[in-house]
PDB file of C-alpha atoms (C1' of nucleotides) in Angstrom:
ATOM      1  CA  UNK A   1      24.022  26.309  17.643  1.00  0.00           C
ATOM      2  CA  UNK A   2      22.218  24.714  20.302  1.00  0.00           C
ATOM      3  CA  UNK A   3      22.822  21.117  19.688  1.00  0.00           C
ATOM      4  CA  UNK A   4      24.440  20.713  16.398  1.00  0.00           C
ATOM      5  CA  UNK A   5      28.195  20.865  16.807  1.00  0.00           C
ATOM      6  CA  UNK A   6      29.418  17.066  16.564  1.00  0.00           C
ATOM      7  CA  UNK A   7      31.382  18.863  13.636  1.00  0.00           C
ATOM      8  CA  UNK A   8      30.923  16.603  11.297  1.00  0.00           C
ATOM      9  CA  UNK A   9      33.504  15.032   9.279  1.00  0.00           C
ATOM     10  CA  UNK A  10      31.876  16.217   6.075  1.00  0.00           C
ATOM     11  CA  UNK A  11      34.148  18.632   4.669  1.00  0.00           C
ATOM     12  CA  UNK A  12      36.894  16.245   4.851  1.00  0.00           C
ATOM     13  CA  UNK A  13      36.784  12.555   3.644  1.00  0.00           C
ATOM     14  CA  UNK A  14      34.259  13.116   1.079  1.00  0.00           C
ATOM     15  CA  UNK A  15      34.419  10.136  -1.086  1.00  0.00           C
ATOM     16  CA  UNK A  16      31.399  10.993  -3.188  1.00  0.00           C
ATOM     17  CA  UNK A  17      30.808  14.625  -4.506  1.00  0.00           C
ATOM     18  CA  UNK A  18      29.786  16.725  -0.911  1.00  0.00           C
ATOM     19  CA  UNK A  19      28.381  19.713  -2.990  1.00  0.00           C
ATOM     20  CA  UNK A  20      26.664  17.251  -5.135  1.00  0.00           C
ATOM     21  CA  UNK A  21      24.535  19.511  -7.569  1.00  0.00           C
ATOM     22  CA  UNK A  22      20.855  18.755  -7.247  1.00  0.00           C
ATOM     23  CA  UNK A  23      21.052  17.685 -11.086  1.00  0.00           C
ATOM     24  CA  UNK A  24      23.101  14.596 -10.780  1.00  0.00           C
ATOM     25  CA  UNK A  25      19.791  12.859  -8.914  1.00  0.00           C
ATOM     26  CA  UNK A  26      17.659  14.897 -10.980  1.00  0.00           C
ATOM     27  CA  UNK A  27      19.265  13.799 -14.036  1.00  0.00           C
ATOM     28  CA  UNK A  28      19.148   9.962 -12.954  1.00  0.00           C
ATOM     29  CA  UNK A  29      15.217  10.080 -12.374  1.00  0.00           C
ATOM     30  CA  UNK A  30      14.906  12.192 -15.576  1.00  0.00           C
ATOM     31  CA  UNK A  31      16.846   8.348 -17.269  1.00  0.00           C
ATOM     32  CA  UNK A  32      14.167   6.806 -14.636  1.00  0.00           C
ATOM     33  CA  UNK A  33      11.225   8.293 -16.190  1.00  0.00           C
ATOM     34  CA  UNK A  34      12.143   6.769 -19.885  1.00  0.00           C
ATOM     35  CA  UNK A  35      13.194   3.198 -18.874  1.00  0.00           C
ATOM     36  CA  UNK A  36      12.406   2.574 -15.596  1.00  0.00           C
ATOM     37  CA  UNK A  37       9.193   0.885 -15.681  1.00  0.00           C
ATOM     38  CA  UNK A  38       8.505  -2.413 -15.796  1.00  0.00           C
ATOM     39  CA  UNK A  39       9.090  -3.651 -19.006  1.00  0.00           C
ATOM     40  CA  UNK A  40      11.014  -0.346 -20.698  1.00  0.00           C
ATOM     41  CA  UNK A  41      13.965  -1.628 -21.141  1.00  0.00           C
ATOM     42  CA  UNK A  42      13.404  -5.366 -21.689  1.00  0.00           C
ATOM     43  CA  UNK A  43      10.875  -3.594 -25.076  1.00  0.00           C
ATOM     44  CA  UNK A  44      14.018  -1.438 -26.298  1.00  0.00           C
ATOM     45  CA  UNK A  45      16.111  -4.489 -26.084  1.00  0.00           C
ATOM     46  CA  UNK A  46      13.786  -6.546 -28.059  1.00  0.00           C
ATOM     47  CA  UNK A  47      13.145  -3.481 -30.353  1.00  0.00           C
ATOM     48  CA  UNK A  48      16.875  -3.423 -30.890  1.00  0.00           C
ATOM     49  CA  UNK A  49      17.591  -6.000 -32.888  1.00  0.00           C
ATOM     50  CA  UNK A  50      15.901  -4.994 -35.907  1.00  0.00           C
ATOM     51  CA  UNK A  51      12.057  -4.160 -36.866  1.00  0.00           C
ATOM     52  CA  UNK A  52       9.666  -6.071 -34.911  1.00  0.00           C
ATOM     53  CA  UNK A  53       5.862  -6.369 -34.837  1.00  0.00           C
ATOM     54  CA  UNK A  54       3.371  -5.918 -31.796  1.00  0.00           C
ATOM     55  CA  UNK A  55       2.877  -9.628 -31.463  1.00  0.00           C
ATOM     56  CA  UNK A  56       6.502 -11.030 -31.627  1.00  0.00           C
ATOM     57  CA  UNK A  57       7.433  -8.181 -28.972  1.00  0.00           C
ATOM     58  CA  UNK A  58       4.210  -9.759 -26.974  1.00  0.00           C
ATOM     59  CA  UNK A  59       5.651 -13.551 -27.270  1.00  0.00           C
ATOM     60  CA  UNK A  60       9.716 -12.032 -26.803  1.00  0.00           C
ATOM     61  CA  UNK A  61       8.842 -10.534 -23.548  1.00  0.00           C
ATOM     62  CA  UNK A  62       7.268 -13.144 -21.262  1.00  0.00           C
ATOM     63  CA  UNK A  63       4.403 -12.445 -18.837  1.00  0.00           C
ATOM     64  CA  UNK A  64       3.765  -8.814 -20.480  1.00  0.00           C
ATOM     65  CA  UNK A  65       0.204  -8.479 -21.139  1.00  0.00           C
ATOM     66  CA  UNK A  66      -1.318  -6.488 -24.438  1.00  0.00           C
ATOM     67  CA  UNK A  67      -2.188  -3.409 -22.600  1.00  0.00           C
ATOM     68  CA  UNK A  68       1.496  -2.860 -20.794  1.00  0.00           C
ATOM     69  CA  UNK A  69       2.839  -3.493 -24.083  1.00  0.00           C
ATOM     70  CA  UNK A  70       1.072  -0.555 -26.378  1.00  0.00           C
ATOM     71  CA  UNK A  71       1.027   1.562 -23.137  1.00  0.00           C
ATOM     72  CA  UNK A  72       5.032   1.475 -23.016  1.00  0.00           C
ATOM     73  CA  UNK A  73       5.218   1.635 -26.721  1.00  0.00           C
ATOM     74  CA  UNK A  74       3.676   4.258 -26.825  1.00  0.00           C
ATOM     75  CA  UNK A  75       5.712   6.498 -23.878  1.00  0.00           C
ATOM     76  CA  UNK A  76       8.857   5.104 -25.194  1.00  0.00           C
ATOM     77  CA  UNK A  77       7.463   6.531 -28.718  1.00  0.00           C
ATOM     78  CA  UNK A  78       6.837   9.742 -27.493  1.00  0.00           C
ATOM     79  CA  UNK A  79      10.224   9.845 -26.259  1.00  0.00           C
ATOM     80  CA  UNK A  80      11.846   9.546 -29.248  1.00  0.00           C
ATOM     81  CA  UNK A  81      12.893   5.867 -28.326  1.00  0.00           C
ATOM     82  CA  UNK A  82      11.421   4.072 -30.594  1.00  0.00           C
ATOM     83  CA  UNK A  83       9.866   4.600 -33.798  1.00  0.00           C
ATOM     84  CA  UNK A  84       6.870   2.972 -35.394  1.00  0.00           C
ATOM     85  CA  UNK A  85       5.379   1.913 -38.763  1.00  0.00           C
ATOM     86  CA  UNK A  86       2.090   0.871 -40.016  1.00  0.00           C
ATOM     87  CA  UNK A  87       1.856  -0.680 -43.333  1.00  0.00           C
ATOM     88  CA  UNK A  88      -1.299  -0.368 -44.627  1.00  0.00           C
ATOM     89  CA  UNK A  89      -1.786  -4.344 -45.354  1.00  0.00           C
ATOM     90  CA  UNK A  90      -4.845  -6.290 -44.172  1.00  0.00           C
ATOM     91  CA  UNK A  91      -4.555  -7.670 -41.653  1.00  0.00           C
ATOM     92  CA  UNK A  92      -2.551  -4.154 -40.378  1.00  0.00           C
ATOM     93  CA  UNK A  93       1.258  -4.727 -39.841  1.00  0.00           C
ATOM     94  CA  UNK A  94       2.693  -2.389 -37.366  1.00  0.00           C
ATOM     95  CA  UNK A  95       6.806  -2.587 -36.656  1.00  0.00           C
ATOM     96  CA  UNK A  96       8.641  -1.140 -34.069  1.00  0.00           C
ATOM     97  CA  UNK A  97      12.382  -0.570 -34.007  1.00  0.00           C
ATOM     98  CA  UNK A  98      14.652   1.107 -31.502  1.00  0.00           C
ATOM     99  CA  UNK A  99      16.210   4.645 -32.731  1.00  0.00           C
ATOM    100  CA  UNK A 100      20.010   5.401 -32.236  1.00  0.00           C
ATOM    101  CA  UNK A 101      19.032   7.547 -29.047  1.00  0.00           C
ATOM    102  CA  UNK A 102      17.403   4.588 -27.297  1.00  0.00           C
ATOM    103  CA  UNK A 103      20.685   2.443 -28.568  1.00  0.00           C
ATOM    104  CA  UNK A 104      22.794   5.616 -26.868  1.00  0.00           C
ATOM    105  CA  UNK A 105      20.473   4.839 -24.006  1.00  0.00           C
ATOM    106  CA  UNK A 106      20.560   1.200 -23.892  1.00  0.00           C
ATOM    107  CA  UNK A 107      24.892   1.617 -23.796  1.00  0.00           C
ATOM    108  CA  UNK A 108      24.399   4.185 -20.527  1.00  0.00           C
ATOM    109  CA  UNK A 109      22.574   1.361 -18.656  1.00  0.00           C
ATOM    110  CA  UNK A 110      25.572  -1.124 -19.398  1.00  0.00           C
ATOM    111  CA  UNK A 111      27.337   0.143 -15.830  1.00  0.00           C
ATOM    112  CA  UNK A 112      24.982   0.026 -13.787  1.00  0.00           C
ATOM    113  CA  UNK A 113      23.605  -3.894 -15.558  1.00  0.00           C
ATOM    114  CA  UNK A 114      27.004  -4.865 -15.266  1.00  0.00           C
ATOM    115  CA  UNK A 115      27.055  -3.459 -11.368  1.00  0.00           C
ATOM    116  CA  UNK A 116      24.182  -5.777 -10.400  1.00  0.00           C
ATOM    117  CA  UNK A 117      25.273  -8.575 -11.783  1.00  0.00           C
ATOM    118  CA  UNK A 118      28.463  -8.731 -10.150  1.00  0.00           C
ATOM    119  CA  UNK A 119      27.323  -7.969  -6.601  1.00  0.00           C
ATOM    120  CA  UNK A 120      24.041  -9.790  -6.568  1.00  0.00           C
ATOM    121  CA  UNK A 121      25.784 -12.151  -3.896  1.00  0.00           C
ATOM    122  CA  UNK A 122      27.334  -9.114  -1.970  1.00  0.00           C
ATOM    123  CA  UNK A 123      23.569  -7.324  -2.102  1.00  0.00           C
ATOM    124  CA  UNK A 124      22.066 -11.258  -1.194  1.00  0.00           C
ATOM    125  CA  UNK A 125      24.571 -11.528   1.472  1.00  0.00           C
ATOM    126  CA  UNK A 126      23.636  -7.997   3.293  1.00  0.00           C
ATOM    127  CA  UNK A 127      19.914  -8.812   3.315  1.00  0.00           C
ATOM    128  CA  UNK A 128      20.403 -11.684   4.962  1.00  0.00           C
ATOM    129  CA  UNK A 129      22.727 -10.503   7.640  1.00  0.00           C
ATOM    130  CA  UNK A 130      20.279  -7.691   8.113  1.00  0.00           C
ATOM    131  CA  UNK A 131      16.908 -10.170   8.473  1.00  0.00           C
ATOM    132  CA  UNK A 132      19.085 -12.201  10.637  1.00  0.00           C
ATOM    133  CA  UNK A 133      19.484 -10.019  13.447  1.00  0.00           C
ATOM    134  CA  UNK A 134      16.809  -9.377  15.943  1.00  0.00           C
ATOM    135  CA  UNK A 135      15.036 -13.128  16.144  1.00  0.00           C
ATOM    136  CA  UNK A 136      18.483 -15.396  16.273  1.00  0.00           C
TER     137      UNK A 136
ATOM    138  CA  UNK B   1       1.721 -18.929 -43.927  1.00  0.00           C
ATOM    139  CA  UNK B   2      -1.494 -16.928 -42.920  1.00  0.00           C
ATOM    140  CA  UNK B   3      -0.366 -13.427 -42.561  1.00  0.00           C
ATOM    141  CA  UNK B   4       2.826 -14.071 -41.090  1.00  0.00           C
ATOM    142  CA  UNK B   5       5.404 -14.273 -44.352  1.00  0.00           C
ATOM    143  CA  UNK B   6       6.934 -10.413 -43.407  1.00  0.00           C
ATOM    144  CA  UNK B   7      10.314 -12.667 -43.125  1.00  0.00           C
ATOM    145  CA  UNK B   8      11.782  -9.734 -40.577  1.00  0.00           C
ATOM    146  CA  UNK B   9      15.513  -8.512 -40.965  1.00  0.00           C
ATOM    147  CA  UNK B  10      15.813  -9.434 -37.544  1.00  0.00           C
ATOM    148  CA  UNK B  11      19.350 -12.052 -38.058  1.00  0.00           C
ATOM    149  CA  UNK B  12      20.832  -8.942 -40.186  1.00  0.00           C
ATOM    150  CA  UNK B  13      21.810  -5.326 -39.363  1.00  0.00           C
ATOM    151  CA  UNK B  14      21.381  -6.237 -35.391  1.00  0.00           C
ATOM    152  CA  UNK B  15      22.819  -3.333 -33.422  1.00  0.00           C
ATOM    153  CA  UNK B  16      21.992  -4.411 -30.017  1.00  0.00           C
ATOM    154  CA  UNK B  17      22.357  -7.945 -28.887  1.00  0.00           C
ATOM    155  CA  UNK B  18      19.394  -9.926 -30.618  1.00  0.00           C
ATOM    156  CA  UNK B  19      20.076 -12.560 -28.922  1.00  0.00           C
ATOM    157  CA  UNK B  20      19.817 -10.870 -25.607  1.00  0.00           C
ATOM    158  CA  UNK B  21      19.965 -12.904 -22.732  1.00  0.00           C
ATOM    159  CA  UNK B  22      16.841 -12.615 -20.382  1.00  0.00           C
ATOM    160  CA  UNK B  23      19.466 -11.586 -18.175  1.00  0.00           C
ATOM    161  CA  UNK B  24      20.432  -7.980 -19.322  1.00  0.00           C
ATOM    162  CA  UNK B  25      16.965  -6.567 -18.106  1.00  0.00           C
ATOM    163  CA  UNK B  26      16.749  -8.413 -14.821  1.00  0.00           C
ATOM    164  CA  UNK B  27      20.286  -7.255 -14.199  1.00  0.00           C
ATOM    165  CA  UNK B  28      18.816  -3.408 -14.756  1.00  0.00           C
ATOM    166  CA  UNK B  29      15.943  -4.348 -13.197  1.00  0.00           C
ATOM    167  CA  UNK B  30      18.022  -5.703 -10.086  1.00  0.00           C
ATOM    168  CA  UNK B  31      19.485  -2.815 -10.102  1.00  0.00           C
ATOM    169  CA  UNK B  32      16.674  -0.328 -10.018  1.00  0.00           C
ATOM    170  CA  UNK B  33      15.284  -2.291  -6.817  1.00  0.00           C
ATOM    171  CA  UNK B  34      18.116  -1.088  -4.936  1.00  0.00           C
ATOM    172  CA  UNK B  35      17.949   2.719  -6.522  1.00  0.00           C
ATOM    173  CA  UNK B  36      15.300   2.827  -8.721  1.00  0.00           C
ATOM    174  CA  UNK B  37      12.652   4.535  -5.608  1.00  0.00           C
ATOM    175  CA  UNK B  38      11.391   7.884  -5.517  1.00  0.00           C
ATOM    176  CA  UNK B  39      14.733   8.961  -2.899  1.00  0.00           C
ATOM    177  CA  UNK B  40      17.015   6.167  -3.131  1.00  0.00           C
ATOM    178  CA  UNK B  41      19.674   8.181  -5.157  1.00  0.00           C
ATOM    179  CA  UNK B  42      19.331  10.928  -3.345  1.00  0.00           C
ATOM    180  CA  UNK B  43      20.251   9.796   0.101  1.00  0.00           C
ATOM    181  CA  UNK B  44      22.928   7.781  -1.270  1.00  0.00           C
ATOM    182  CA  UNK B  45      24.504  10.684  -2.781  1.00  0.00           C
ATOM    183  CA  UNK B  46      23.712  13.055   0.449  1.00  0.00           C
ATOM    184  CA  UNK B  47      25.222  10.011   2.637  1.00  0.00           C
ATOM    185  CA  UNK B  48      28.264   9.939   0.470  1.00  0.00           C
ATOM    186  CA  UNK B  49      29.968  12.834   1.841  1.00  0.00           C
ATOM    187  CA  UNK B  50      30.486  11.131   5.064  1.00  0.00           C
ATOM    188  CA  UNK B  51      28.126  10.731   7.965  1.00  0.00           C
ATOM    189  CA  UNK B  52      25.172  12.692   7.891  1.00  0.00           C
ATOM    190  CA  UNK B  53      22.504  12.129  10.316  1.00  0.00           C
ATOM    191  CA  UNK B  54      18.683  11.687  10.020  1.00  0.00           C
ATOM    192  CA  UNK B  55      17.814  15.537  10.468  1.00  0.00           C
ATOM    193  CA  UNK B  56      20.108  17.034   8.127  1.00  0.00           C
ATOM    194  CA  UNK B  57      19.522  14.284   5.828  1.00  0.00           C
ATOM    195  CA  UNK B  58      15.598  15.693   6.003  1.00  0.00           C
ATOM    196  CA  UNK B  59      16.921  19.117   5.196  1.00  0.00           C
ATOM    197  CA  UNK B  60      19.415  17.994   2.554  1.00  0.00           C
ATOM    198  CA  UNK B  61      17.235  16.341   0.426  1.00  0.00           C
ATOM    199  CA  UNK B  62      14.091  18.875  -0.090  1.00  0.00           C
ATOM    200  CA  UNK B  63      10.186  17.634  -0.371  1.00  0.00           C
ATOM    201  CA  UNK B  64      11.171  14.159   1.115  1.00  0.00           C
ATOM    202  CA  UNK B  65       8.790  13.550   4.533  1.00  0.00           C
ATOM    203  CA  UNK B  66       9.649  12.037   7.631  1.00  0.00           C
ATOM    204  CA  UNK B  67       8.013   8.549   6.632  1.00  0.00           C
ATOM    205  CA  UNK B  68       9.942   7.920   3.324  1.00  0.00           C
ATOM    206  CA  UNK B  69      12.947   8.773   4.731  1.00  0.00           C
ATOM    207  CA  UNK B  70      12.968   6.222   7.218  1.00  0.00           C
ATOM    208  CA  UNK B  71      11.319   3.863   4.671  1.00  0.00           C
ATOM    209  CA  UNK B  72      14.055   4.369   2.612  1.00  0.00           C
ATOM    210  CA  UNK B  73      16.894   4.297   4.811  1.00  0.00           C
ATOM    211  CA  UNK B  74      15.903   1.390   5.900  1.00  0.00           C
ATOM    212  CA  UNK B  75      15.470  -0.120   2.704  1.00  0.00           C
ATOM    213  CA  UNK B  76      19.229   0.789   1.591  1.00  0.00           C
ATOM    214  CA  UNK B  77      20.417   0.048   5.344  1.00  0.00           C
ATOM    215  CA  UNK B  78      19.059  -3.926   4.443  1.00  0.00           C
ATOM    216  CA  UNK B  79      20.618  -3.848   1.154  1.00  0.00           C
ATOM    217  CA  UNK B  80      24.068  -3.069   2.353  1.00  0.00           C
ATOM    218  CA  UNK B  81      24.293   0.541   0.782  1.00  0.00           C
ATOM    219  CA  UNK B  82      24.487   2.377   3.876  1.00  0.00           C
ATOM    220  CA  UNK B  83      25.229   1.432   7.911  1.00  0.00           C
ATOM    221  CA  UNK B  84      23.487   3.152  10.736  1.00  0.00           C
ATOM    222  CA  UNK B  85      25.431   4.191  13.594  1.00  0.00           C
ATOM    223  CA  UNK B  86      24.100   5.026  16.830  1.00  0.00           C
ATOM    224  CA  UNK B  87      25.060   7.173  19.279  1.00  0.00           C
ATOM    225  CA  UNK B  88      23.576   6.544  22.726  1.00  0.00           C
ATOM    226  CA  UNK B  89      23.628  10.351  24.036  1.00  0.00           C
ATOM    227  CA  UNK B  90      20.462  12.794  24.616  1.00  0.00           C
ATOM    228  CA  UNK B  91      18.981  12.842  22.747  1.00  0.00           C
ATOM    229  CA  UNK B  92      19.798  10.576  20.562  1.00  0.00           C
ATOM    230  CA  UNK B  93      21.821  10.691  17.551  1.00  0.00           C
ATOM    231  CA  UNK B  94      21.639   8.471  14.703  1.00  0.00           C
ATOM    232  CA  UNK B  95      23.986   8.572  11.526  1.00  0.00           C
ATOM    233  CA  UNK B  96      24.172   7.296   8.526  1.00  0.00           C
ATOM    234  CA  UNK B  97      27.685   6.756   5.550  1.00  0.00           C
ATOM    235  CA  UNK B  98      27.113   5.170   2.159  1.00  0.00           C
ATOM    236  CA  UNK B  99      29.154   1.823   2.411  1.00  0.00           C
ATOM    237  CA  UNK B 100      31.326   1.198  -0.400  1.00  0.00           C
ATOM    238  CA  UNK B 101      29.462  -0.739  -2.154  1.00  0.00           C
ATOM    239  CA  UNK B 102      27.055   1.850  -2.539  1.00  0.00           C
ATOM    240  CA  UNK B 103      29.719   4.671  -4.002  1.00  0.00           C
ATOM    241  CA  UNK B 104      30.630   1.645  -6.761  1.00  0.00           C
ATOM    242  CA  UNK B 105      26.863   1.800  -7.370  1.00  0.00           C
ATOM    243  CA  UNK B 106      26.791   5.165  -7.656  1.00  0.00           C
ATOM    244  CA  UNK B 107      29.993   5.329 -10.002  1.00  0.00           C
ATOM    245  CA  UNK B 108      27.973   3.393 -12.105  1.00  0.00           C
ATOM    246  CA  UNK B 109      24.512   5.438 -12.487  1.00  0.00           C
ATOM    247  CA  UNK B 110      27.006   8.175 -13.802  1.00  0.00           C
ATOM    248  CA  UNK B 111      26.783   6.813 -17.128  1.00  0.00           C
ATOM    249  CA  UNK B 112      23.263   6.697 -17.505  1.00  0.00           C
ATOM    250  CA  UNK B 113      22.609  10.542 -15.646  1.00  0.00           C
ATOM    251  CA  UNK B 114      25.381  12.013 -17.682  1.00  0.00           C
ATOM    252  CA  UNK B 115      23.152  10.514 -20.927  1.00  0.00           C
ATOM    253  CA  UNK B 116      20.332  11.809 -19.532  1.00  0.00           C
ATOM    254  CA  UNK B 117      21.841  15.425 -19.016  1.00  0.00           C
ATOM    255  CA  UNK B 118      23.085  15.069 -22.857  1.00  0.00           C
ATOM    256  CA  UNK B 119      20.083  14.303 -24.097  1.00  0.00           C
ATOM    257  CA  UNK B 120      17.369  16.164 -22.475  1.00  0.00           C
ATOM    258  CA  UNK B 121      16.953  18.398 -24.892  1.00  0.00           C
ATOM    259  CA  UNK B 122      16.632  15.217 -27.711  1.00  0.00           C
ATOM    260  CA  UNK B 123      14.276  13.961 -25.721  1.00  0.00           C
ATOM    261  CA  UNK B 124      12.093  16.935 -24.953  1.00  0.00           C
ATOM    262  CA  UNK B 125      11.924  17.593 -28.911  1.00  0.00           C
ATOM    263  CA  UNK B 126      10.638  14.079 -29.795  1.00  0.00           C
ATOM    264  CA  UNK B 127       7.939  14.564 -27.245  1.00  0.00           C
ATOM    265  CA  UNK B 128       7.385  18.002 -28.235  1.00  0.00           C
ATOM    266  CA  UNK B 129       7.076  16.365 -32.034  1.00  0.00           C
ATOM    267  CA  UNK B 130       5.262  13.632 -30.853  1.00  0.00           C
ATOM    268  CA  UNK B 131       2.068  15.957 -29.073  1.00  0.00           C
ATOM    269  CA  UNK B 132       2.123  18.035 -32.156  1.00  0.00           C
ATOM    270  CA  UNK B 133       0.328  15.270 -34.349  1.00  0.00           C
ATOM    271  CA  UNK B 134      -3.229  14.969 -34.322  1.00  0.00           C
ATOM    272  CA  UNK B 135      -4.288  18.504 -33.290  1.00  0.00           C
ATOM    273  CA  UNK B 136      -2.244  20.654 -35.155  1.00  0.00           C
TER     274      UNK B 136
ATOM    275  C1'  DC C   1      -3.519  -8.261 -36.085  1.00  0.00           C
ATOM    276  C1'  DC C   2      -3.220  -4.170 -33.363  1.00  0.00           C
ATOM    277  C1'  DG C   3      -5.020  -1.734 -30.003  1.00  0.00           C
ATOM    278  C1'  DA C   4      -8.537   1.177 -27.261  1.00  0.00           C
ATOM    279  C1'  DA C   5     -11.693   1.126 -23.172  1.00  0.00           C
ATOM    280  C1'  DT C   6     -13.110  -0.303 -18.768  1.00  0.00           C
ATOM    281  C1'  DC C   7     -12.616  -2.042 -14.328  1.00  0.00           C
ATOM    282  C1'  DC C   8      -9.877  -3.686 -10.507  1.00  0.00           C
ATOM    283  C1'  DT C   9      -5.740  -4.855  -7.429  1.00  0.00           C
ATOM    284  C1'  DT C  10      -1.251  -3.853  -5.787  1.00  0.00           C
ATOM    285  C1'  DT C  11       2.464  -0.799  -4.783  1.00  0.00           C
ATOM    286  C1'  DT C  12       4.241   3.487  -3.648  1.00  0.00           C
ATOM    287  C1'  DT C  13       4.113   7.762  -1.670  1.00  0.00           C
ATOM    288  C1'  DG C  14       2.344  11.523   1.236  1.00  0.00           C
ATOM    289  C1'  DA C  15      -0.129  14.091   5.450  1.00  0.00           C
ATOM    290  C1'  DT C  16      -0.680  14.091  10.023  1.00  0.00           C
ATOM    291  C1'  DA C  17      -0.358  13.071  14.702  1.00  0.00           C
ATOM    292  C1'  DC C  18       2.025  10.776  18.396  1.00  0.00           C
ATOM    293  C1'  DT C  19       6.317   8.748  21.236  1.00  0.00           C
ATOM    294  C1'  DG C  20      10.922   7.404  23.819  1.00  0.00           C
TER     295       DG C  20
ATOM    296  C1'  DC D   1      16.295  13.967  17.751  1.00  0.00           C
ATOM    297  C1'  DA D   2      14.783  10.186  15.494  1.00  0.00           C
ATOM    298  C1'  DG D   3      11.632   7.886  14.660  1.00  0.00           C
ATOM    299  C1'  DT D   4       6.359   5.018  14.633  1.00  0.00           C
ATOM    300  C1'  DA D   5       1.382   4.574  13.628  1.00  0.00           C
ATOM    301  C1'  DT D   6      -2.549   5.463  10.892  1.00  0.00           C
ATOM    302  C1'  DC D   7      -4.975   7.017   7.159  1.00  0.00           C
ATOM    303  C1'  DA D   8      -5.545   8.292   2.601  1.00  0.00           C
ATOM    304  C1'  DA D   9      -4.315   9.312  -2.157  1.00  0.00           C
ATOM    305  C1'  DA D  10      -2.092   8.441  -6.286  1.00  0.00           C
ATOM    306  C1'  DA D  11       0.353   5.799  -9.530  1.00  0.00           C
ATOM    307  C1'  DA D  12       1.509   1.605 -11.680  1.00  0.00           C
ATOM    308  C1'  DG D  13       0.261  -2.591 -13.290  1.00  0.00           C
ATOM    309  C1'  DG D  14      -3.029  -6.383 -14.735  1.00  0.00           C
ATOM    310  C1'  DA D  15      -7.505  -8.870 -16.464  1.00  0.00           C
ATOM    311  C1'  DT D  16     -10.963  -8.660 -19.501  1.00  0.00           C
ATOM    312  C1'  DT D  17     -13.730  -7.126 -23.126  1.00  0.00           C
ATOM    313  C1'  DC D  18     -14.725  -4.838 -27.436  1.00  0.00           C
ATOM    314  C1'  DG D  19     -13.614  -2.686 -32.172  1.00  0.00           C
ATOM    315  C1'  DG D  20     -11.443  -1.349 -36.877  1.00  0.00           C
TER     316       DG D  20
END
DNA sequence: CCGAATCCTTTTTGATACTG
DNA sequence: CAGTATCAAAAAGGATTCGG
């Protein structure tokens, strides 16, 4: 092997999982792809507590705008996240409430929440040591 | 009141936090800045098995191109989650070890992949319900 | 009130070629 | 080996307008 033997340490001190199956990152992007855009989450939170209607979601989640809103309602419908119901009043009344899955869900992101929050400052601190080298 | 009488459940059977701090999604969101990219999770879990360097790194993690790796390395490099170590032989040899900051990040994205491995199959029914409405 | 349709900007990612 | 530079495409998000 040409120039490849600096025998690399590893098989040894592997902290995380060496063999790491390709499905634990696969898996994480598959949780990605149901509440990792923008507003996802912050709609299954709001959807959580109880029935709520298209325009109180619009006012509880600041900055949103009308077409984000039906366009994640509507993926985090499909996946079983959320489910909605139209009464038939005039003017129409649509509701839209978080299902035990997306509460399962909302649970598994707890960790990692909880994560960020603690180390903000240790995450701050290494950006700034790292921008702070080369023009000092 | 206009239309607006519907005098929502929302103060009753509240399963998730209705009074959810603004601060539970940008916590999530935080987090998904520092892992939420196309390879972030990847190369933290290929760099967790001790120091791997840039080539093998290419050939561990399959599909990813020259350009995002770096992108990305350097990204996580900035945010603390991995140091860069190099080796001033010829040619030149560059390696890179998930801090440990970034294996306590990983620890807690476990919760959320192992939901998503659970659930796959829930999820893959709704959506499978969900496309058969309309057209069947 | 709820939402679809259209158009546009920003962000992210990828292909390819070149360098110390 | 370990990148950088450039170009281009695609995806995500946003502003605005129109309709049942």
């Amino acid at each position: 092997m040409s120039a490849g033997s600096a025998g690399s340490a590893r098989s040894a001190g592997s902290r995380l999982p060496a063999d790491v199956e390709p499905g634990v990152c696969a898996a994480f992007r598959d949780a990605l792809d149901l509440v990792g855009s923008k507003w996802g989450i912050a709609i299954i939170v709001a959807a959580g507590g109880g029935p709520i209607r298209f325009a109180e979601l619009h006012r509880a989640i600041p900055g949103i705008s009308r077409r984000m809103l039906t366009l994640t309602l509507r993926t985090l419908e499909r996946d079983g996240l959320l489910v909605r119901t139209v009464h038939p009043t005039v003017p129409p009344q649509v509701e839209y409430a978080a299902t035990p899955l997306a509460e399962e869900l909302f649970r598994s992101t707890r960790a990692l929440s909880e994560w960020a929050e603690n180390n903000h400052e240790r995450i701050a601190a290494a950006r700034a040591a790292y921008d702070g080298r080369g023009f000092a």
